[in-house]
XYZ file of C-alpha atoms in Angstrom:
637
model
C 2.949 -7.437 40.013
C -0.240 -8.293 37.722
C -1.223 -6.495 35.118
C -4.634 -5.243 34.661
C -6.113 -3.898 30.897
C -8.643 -1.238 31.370
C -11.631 -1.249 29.127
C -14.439 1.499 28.544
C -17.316 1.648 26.082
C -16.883 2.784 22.815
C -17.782 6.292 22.245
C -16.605 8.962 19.534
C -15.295 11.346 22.145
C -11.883 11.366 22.884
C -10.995 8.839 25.131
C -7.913 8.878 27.830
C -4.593 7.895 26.306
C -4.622 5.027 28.878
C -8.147 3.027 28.112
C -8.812 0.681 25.783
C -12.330 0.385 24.043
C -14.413 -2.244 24.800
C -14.737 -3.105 21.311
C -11.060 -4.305 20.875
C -11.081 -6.306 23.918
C -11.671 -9.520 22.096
C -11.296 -10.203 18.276
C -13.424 -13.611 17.372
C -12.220 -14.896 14.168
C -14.963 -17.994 14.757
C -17.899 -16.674 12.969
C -18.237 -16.718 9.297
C -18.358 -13.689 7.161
C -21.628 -11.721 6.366
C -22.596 -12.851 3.421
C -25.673 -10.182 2.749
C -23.471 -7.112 1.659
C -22.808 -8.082 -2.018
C -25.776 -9.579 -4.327
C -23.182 -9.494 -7.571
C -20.684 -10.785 -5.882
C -21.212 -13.906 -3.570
C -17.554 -14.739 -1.926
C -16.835 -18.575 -1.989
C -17.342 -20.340 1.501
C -17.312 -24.147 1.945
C -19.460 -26.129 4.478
C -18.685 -26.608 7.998
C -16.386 -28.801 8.788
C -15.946 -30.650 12.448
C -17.625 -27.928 13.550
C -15.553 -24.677 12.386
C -16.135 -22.633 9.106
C -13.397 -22.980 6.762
C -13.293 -19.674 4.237
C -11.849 -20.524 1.342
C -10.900 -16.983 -0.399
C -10.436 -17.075 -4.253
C -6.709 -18.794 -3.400
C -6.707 -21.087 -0.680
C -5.714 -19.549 2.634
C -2.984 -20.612 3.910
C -3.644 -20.402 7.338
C -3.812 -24.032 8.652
C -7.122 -24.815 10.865
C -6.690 -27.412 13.525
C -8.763 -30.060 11.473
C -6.313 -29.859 8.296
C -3.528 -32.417 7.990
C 0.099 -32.404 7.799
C -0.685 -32.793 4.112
C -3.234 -30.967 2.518
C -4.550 -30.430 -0.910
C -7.009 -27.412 -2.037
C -8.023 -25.999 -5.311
C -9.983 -22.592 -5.380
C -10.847 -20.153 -8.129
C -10.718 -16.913 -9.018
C -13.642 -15.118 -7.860
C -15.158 -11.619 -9.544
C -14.223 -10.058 -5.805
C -10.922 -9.810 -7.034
C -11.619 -8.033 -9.660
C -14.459 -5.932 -9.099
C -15.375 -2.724 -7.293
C -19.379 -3.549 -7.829
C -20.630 -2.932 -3.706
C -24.529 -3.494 -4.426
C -26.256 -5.460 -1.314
C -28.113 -7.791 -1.160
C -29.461 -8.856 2.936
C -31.479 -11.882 1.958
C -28.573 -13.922 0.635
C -27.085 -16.081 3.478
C -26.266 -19.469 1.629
C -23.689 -21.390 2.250
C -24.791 -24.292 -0.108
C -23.735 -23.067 -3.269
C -21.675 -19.889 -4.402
C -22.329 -18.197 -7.503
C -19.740 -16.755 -9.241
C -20.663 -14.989 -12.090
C -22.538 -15.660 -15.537
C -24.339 -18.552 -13.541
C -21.277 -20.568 -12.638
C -22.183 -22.191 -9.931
C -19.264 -23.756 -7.382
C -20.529 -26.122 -5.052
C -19.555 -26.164 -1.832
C -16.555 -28.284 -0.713
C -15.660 -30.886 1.693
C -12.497 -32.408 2.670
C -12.135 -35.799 0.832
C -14.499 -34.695 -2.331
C -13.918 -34.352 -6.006
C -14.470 -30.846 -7.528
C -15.240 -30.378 -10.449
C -14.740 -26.718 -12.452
C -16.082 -25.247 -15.053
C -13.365 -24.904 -18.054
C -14.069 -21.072 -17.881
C -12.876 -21.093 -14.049
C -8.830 -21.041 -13.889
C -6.997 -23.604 -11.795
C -4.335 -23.258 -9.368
C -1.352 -25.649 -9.227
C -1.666 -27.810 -6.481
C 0.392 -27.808 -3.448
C 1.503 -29.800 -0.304
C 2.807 -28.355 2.033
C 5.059 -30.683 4.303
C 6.377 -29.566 7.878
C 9.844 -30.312 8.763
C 10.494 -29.092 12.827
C 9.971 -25.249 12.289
C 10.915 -25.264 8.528
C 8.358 -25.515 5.882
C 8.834 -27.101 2.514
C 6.468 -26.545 -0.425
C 6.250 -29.553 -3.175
C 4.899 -27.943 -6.262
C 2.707 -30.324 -8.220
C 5.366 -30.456 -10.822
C 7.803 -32.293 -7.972
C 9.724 -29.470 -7.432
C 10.992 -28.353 -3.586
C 11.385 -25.349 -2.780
C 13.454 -24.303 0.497
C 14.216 -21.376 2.272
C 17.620 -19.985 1.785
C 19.530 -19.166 4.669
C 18.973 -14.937 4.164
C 15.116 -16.337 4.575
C 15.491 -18.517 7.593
C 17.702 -15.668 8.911
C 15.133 -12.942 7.885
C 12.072 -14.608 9.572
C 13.837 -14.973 12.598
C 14.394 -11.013 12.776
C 11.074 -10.890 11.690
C 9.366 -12.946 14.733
C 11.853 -11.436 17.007
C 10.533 -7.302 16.157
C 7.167 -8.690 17.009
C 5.223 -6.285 19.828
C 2.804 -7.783 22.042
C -0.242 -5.639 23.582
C -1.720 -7.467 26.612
C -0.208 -10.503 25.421
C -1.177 -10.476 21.676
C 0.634 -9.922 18.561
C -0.078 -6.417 17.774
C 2.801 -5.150 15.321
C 6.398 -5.150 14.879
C 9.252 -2.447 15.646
C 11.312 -0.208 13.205
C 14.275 -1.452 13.973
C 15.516 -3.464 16.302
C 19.455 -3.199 16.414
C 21.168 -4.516 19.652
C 23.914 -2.024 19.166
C 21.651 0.876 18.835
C 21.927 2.706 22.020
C 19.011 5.694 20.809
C 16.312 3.824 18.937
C 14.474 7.646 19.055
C 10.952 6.338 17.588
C 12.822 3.100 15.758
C 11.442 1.106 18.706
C 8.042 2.150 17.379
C 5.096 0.206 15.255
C 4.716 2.361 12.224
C 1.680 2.055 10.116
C 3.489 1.938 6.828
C 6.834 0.568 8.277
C 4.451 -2.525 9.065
C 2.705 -2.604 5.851
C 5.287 -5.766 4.215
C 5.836 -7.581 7.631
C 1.968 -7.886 7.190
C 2.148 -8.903 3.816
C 4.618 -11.472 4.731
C 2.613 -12.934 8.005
C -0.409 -12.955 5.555
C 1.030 -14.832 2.801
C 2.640 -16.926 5.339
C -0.594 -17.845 6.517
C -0.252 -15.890 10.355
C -3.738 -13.412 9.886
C -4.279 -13.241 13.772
C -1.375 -9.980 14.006
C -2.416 -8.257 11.069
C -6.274 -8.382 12.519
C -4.699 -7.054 16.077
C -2.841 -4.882 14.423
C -5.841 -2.818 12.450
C -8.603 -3.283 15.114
C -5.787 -1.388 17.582
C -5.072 1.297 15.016
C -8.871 1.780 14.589
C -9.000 2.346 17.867
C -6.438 4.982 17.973
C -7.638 6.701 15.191
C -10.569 8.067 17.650
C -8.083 9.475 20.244
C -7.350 12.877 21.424
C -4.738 14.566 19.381
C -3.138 18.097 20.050
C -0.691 20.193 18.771
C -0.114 23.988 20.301
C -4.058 23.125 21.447
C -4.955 22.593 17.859
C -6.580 19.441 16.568
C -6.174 18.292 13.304
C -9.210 16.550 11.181
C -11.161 13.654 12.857
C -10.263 10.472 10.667
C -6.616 11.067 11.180
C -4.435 7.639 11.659
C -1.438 7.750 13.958
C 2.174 7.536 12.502
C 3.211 4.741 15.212
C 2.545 3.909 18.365
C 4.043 1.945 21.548
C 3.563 -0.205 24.354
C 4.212 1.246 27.507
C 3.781 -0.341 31.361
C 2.240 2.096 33.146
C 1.678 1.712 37.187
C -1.386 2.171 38.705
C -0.510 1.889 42.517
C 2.616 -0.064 44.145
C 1.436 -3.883 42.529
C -0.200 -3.340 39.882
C 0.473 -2.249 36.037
C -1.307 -1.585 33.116
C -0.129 -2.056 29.437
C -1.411 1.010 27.230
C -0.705 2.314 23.491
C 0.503 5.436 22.917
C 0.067 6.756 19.534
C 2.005 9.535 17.662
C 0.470 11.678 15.485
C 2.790 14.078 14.404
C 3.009 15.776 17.551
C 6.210 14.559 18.604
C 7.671 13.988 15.415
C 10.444 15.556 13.497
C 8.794 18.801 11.949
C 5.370 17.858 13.448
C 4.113 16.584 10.069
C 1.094 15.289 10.430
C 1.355 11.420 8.384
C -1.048 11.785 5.298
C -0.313 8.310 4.240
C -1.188 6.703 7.695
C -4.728 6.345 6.921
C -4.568 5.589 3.086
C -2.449 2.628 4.148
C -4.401 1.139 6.724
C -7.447 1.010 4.257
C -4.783 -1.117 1.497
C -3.696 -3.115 4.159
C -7.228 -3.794 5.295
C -8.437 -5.201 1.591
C -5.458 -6.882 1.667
C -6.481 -9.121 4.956
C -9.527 -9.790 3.580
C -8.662 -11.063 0.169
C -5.732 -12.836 1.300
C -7.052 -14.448 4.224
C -10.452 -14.871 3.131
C -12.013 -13.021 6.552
C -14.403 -10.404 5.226
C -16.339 -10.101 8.482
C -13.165 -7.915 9.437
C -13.829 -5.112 7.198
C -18.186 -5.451 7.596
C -17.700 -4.410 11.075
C -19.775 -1.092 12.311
C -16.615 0.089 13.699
C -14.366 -0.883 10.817
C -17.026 0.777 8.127
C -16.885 3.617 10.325
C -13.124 4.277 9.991
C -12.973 3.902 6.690
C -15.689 6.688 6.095
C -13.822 9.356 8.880
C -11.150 8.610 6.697
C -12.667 8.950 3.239
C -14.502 12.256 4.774
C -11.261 13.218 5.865
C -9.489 12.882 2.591
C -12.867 14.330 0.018
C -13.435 17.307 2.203
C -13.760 20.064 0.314
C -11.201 22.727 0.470
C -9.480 26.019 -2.329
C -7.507 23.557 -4.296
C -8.540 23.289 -8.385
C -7.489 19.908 -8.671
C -8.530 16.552 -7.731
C -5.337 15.756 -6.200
C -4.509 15.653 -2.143
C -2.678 18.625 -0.975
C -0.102 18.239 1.367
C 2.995 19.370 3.263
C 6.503 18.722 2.423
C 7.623 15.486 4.904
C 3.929 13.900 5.344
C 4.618 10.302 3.572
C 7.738 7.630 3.362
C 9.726 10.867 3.028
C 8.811 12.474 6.092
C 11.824 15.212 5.725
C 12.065 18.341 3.910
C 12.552 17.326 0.355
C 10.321 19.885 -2.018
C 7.905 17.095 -2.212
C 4.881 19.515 -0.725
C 1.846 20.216 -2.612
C 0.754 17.043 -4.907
C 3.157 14.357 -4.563
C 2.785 11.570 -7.007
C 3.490 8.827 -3.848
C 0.128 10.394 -1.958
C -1.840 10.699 -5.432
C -1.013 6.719 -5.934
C -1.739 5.887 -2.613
C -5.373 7.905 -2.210
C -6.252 6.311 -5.642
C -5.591 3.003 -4.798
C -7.569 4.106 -0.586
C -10.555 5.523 -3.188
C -10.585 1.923 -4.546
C -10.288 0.021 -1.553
C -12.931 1.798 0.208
C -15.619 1.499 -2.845
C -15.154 -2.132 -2.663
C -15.204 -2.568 1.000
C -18.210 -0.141 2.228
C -21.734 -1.224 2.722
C -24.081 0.892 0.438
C -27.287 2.291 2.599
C -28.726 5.942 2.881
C -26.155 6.913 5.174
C -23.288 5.897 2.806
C -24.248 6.088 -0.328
C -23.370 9.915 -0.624
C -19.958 9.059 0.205
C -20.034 6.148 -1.933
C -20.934 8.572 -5.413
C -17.964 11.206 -4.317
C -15.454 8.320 -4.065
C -16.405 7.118 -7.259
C -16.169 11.053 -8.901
C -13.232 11.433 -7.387
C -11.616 8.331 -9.012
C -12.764 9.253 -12.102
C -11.460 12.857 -11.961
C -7.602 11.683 -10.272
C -7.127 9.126 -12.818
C -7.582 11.351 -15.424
C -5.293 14.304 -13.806
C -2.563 11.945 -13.269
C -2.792 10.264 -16.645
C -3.221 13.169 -18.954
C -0.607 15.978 -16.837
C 1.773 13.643 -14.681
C 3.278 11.548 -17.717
C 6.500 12.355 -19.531
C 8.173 10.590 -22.554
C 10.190 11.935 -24.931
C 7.016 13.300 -26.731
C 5.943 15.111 -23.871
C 9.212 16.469 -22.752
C 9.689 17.914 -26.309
C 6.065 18.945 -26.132
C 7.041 21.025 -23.009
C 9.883 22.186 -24.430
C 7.798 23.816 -27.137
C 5.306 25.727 -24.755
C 3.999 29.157 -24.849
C 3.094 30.487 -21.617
C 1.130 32.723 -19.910
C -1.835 31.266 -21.908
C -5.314 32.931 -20.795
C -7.970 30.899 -21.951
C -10.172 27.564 -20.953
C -8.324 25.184 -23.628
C -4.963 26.584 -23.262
C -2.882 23.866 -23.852
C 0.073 24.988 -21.192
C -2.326 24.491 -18.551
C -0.177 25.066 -15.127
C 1.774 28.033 -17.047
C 5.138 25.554 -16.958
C 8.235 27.697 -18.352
C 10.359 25.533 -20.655
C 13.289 26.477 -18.972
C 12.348 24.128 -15.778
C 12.696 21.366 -17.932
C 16.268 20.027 -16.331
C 19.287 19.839 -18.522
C 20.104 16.030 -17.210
C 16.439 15.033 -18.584
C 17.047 15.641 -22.066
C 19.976 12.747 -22.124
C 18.223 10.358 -19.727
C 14.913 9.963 -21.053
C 14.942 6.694 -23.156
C 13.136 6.040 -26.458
C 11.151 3.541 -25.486
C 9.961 4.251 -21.925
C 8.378 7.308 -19.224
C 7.414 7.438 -15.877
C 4.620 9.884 -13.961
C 6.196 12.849 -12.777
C 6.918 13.298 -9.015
C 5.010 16.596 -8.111
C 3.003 19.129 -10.159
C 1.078 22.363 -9.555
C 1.206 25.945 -11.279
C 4.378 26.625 -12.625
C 5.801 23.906 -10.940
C 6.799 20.334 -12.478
C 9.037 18.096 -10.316
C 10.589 16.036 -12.877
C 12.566 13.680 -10.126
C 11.510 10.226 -10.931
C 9.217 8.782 -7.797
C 10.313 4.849 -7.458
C 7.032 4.249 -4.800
C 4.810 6.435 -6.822
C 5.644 5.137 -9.977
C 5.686 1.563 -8.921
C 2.149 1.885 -6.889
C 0.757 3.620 -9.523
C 1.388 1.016 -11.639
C -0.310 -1.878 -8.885
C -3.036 0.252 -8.265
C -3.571 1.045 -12.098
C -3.945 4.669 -11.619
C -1.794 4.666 -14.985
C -2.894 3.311 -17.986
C -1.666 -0.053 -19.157
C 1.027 1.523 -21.726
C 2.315 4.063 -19.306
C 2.848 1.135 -16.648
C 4.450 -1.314 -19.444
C 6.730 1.933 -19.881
C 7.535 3.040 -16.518
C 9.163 -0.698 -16.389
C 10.768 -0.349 -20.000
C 12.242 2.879 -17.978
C 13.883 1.280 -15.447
C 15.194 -1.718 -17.361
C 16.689 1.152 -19.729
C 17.966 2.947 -16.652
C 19.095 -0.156 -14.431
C 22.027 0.632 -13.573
C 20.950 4.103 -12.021
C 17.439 3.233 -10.523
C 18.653 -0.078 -9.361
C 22.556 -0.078 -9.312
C 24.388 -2.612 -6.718
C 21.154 -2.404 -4.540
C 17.862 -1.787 -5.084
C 15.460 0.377 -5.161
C 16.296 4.440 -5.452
C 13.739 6.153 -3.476
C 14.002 9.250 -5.914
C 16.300 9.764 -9.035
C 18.387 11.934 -9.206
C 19.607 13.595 -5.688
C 19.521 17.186 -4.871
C 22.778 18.740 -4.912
C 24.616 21.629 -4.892
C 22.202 25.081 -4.305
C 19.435 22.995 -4.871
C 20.138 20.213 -1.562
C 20.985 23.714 0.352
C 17.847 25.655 -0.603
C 15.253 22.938 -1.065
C 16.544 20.442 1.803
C 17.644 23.766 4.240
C 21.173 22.033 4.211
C 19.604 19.107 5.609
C 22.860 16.695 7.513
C 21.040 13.314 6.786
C 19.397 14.034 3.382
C 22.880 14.619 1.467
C 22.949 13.770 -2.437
C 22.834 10.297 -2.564
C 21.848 9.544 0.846
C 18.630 8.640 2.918
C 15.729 10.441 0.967
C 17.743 12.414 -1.125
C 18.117 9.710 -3.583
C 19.432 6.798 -0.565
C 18.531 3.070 -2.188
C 16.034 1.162 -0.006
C 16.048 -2.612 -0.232
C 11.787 -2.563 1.547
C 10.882 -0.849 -2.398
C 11.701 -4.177 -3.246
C 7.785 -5.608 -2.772
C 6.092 -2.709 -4.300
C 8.541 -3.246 -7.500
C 7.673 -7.037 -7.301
C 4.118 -6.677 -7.318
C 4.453 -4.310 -9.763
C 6.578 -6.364 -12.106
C 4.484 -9.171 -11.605
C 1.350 -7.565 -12.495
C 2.750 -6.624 -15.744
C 4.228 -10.148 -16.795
C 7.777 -9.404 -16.126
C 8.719 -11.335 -13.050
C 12.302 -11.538 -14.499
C 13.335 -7.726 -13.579
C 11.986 -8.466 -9.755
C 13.687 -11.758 -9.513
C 17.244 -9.977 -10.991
C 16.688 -7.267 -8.440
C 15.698 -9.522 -5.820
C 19.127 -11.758 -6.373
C 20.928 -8.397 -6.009
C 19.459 -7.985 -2.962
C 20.024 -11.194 -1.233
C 23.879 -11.462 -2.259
C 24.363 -8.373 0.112
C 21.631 -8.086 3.081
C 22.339 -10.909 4.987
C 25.892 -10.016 5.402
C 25.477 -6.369 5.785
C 23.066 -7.418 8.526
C 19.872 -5.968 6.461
C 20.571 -1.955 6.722
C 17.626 0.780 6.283
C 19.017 2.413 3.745
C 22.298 2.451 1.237
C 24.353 5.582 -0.075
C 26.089 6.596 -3.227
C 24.603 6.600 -6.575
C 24.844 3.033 -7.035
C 24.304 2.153 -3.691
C 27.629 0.534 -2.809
C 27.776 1.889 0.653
C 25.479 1.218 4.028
C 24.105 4.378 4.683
C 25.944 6.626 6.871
C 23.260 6.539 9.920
C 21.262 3.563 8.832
C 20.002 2.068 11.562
C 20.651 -2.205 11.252
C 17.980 -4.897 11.293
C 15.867 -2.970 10.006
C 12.302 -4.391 10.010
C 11.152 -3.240 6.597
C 14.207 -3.920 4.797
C 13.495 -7.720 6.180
C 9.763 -7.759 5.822
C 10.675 -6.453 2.115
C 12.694 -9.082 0.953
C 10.448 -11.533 2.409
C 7.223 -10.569 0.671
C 9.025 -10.319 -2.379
C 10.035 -13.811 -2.324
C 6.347 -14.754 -1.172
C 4.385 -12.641 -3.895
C 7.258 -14.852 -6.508
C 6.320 -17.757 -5.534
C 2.593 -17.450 -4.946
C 1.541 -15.233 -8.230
C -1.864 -16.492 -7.570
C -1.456 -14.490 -4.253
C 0.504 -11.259 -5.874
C -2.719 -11.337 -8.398
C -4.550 -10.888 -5.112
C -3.025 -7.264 -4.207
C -3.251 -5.527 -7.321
C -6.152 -4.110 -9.408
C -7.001 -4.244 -12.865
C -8.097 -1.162 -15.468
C -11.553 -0.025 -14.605
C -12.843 0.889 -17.793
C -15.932 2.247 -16.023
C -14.367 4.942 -14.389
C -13.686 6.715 -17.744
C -17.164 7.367 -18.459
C -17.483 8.891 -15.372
C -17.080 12.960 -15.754
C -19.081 15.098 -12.744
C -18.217 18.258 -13.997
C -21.411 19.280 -15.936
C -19.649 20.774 -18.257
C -20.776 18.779 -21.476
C -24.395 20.549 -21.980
C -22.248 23.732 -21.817
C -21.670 25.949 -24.748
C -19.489 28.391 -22.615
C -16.991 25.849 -21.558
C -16.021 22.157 -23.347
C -15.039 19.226 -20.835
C -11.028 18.568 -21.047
C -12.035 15.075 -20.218
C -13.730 14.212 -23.526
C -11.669 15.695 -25.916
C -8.709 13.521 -24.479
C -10.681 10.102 -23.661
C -9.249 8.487 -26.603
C -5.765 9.537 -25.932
C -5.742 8.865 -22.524
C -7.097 5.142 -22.890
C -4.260 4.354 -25.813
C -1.542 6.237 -25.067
C-alpha cells in the first residue's frame, strides 16, 4: 500500500486534523539567511563555496557540508548577536563581502585554504579536528588531547537515534520513552515539546540541525489547529503538549501519515501546557545561534507564531502583577502539586520567551507595538522576581519580623505574608552564604519549596541578578547532599508529606514524599544545571554531578525518575529508557566540552532593562514608583 501526504494552503482557520499545510511540505535549508533584518548587528557569513553557502555562526557549526574534509579546521568569533537583544532593521544591507561586527571591526569573509587574521579585541576559539573513525567520532583538541566517548555515551546515542519519529519519512522528533518491556506507553510513545527540548540540544551540538528544523516547522503548524475541550477553545497561540504519528487509511490501498497533537484535551486533568509555547520560542533561538540558520526564524510563518504566542502570553487580564497566571499541573509538573498561580519555573521560562522573541522579531508597524510591551514586560518581571521571589537569611528574618495587614502604597509587607508561614525546616536549612528564588508567590501566599528548574533557568536566562545566581549555586553546593544526593537533580526540595501531600496533592498515588514530582530526583535537570554552572564559572559542580550520574544510568538502564530523599532508588513507576534522562546526560557532556557552545544558550545581564519603568508613576505626587526606590538594591544585592 503507498502512502500519500495530503497538503492544503495555509490559512489561519482551523484546518482538519488530517492535512498538512502547504507551507511545511518542503523545508530548503539551501538559501542563505536574510541578511536585511538587523543594521547593528550584521551575522558573520563567508563566501560561497563550490557552489553552497557555508554560515559560519559566531562558533563554527558543526554540521559538516559535503565540500568539508575528513579534517577540517575553522576559527570564528564571537559576534554581538550573542549578546544582544538590539532588533533595529536595516533592508538595504545584503553583503556578503565583509561582516561588521561592532565598533568597526571588520571580519573579512573566509575561504577554505586562507589565513585569517583577528583583531586582538575578537576572542579565539581553540582549534579542533575532528577525525571520523566508522560511526565513532574523535575530537583532537589543539592541545593534543583525545577525547572519546565513554561507553554510557555510545550507549546513550544509540537510545537516542533509536526514539527518533519519522513524519513522511523525515526526522520529526523523538518519543518519551521507549521501553521494550513497557506494555502501556499511555502518551510515553509521544513527541513532547519540552520532553524534546535536550535531545535537540544534543542533535544541535552534535551538528544534526535537519530534525530540530522538522521538528519546529511541524509544531508551528499545529499550533494553528482546531482545539476543543467541552466545545470550548482555549487562546489562539496555544502550542500542543505532544503529538503522534498515526497511519491513517484512506480507501483499501492507500494510507496517509498524519500528526495528531494533544493539547490538554486528553491529558491527565486537561491542563492546558503553559510551557509548550515558551519552549518552542528557546528552542527556536537556540537553532539559530547554534546552527548558524537564521532564515528559520525570519520566516512569515515563523514571525507569525512567535507573535500568537507573545499575544497569547501579554494579553491583558485581572491579575496585579507582571507574572503569568496559571493552573496547578500546566509545566514539567503537570500534576497537582500547589504549584498554581505564579510558579517560579513559568516566570523563568516567559522571561527568558520575552527575550527570545525581542531578539528574533522583525520590527515594522505591525510589530512594533508588540515589540514595546515585550520589552515593558521584561522590565517589570525582572524586577518582581528579583525584589519579592529571593530569600536569604536576611530576608527570611526580614519576614519573620513582618507586620501585616498593612494598608498603604509603600507598605513594606506587600502580599500581607503572616510570619507564621515561614516553615519550621527553613530556619535550619538556609545557609549563610547562599539563597535561591522562591517557588510560588501571591497574596498571603509564599511557597518556600526550593524550584531546581526555576532556580537553575533563572539563573541561564539571567532573570536573577548576578549575586543571587552566584548564590543559588553557593546553595546547592551548601546543600549537596539533599538537592543532589546519590543522583541528581531534585525537582523540588523538600517533599510534601503528611496532611500537607493529602490536602495539597488530594492523596495523589504517584506523587508520594520523595517520589516523582513530589520531590522524585531527575537525571534530564542535569543540562539546565550544566548550563547554569557553566555560565557562572563553576563547571566543577556540573562535572561532580555529571560523574554521579554516569556511575549509575547506564546500568539502571537510564530511568525517568529516582525515589527517596537521596535518590537511591529507581522510581517506583518510572518508565525505562527514558528519552530525556538520555538526551540530558548527553547535552551535558556536549555543553562541557564545547563552552564556546554552552556560551551560546545563555544570556547575559541587560542593564538596559532597568531603566525601563512603564508605570507613569514617577511625575506622580500621589503615588512613588517601588521600582526606583529599590534600583540600587536590586542591581547589588
Amino acid at each position: 500500500m503507498s502512502a500519500i501526504c495530503l497538503i492544503r494552503k495555509f490559512s489561519m482557520k482551523s484546518p482538519s486534523r488530517f492535512h498538512r499545510s502547504l507551507l511545511f511540505s518542503t523545508f530548503s535549508k539551501e538559501s542563505p539567511p536574510d541578511l536585511a533584518r538587523n543594521a547593528s548587528i550584521r551575522r558573520p557569513y563567508s563566501s560561497s563555496i563550490s557552489g553552497q553557502s557555508f554560515v559560519s555562526p559566531s562558533i563554527w557549526r558543526f554540521t559538516q557540508p559535503n565540500w568539508i574534509s575528513e579534517k577540517t579546521r575553522s576559527i570564528s568569533v564571537f559576534s554581538l548577536r550573542d549578546f544582544s537583544t538590539s532588533i533595529e532593521t536595516n533592508a538595504t544591507d545584503k553583503s556578503f563581502e565583509r561582516i561588521q561586527v561592532q565598533s568597526g571591526l571588520i571580519v573579512e569573509k573566509i575561504h577554505r585554504n586562507e589565513e585569517v587574521t583577528l583583531d586582538e579585541s575578537v576572542s579565539k576559539i581553540d582549534v579542533k579536528e575532528i577525525e571520523k573513525s566508522g560511526d565513532e567520532i574523535v575530537e583532537t583538541i589543539s592541545d593534543g588531547k583525545v577525547r572519546e566517548e565513554s561507553e554510557a555515551e555510545k550507549e546513550a546515542w544509540r537510545i537516542l537515534e533509536n526514539a527518533v519519529v519519522r513524519y513522511c519519512g523525515s526526522p520529526v522528533g523523538t518519543v518519551a520513552a521507549n521501553d521494550p518491556g513497557d506494555k502501556l506507553p499511555l502518551n510515553y510513545d509521544q513527541v513532547f515539546i519540552r520532553d524534546f527540548v535536550p535531545s535537540a540540544l544534543a542533535f544541535l551540538l552534535k551538528g544534526d540541525g535537519d530534525i530540530v528544523r522538522n521538528f519546529l516547522l511541524h509544531t508551528l503548524q499545529l499550533q494553528s489547529w482546531e482545539k476543543t475541550v467541552d466545545c470550548y477553545s482555549p487562546g489562539q497561540g496555544l502550542m500542543p503538549a505532544s503529538f503522534k504519528v498515526r497511519t491513517v487509511a484512506l480507501d483499501e490501498n492507500t494510507t496517509e501519515e498524519v500528526l495528531d497533537p494533544d493539547f490538554g484535551e486528553s491529558a491527565i486533568g486537561r491542563v492546558a501546557p503553559v510551557d509548550s509555547g515558551l519552549w518552542w520560542i528557546i528552542l527556536l533561538r537556540a537553532y539559530g545561534k547554534i546552527t548558524g540558520d537564521f532564515s528559520l526564524q525570519e520566516r512569515i510563518d515563523v514571525q507569525t507564531g512567535i507573535k500568537l504566542i507573545m499575544n497569547l502570553c501579554l494579553a491583558d487580564g485581572f491579575d496585579m502583577f507582571p507574572t503569568l497566571l496559571v493552573t496547578d499541573g500546566s509545566c514539567m509538573i503537570d500534576r497537582r502539586m500547589g504549584i498554581h498561580g505564579h510558579p517560579l519555573e513559568i516566570q523563568s521560562l516567559f522571561y527568558s520567551a520575552l527575550r527570545c522573541s525581542r531578539e528574533m522579531l522583525s520590527v515594522n508597524d505591525r510589530s512594533k507595538d508588540l515589540v514595546r510591551a515585550i520589552n515593558n514586560r521584561l522590565s517589570a518581571l525582572s524586577f518582581h522576581i528579583r525584589e519579592y521571589y529571593w530569600v536569604d537569611i536576611k530576608k527570611i528574618n526580614e519576614i519573620y519580623r513582618y507586620k501585616t495587614e498593612e494598608y498603604s502604597t509603600d507598605a513594606t509587607n506587600k502580599f500581607n505574608i503572616y510570619p507564621e508561614q515561614i516553615p519550621p525546616w527553613l530556619m535550619d536549612w538556609i545557609p549563610e552564604q547562599g539563597g535561591y528564588l522562591l517557588g510560588n508567590l501571591q497574596p498571603a501566599h509564599m511557597d518556600f519549596r526550593f524550584f531546581s528548574l526555576g532556580n537553575f533557568w533563572s539563573i541561564v536566562s539571567s532573570l536573577g541578578t548576578p549575586k543571587q545566581n552566584e548564590a543559588i549555586l553557593n546553595l546547592v553546593e551548601a546543600k549537596w547532599d539533599d538537592i543532589i544526593g546519590n543522583m541528581p537533580l531534585k525537582i523540588c526540595y523538600p517533599a510534601l508529606e503528611y496532611d500537607d501531600w493529602r490536602i495539597i496533592t488530594g492523596s495523589d498515588p504517584k506523587n508520594t514524599p520523595w517520589s516523582y514530582h513530589n520531590s522524585g530526583s531527575w537525571p534530564t535537570l542535569l543540562w539546565q544545571f550544566t548550563l547554569a554552572c557553566m555560565k557562572m564559572g563553576r563547571p566543577e559542580l556540573a562535572e561532580k554531578a555529571l560523574a554521579l550520574a554516569e556511575k549509575r544510568l547506564m546500568a539502571d538502564r537510564w530511568p525517568e525518575y529516582y525515589d527517596t530523599r537521596s535518590g537511591k532508588f529507581i522510581g517506583k513507576q518510572s518508565r525505562l529508557y527514558q528519552t530525556w534522562t538520555v538526551a540530558g546526560f548527553l547535552t551535558s557532556k556536549l555543553l562541557l566540552a564545547n563552552p564556546e557552545m554552552a556560551s551560546l544558550l545563555f544570556w547575559e545581564e541587560d542593564y538596559e532593562l532597568l531603566d525601563i519603568c512603564a508605570c507613569g508613576l514617577r511625575k506622580s505626587d500621589r503615588k512613588k514608583c517601588s521600582r526606583v526606590a529599590a534600583k540600587t538594591q536590586i542591581l547589588v544585592r
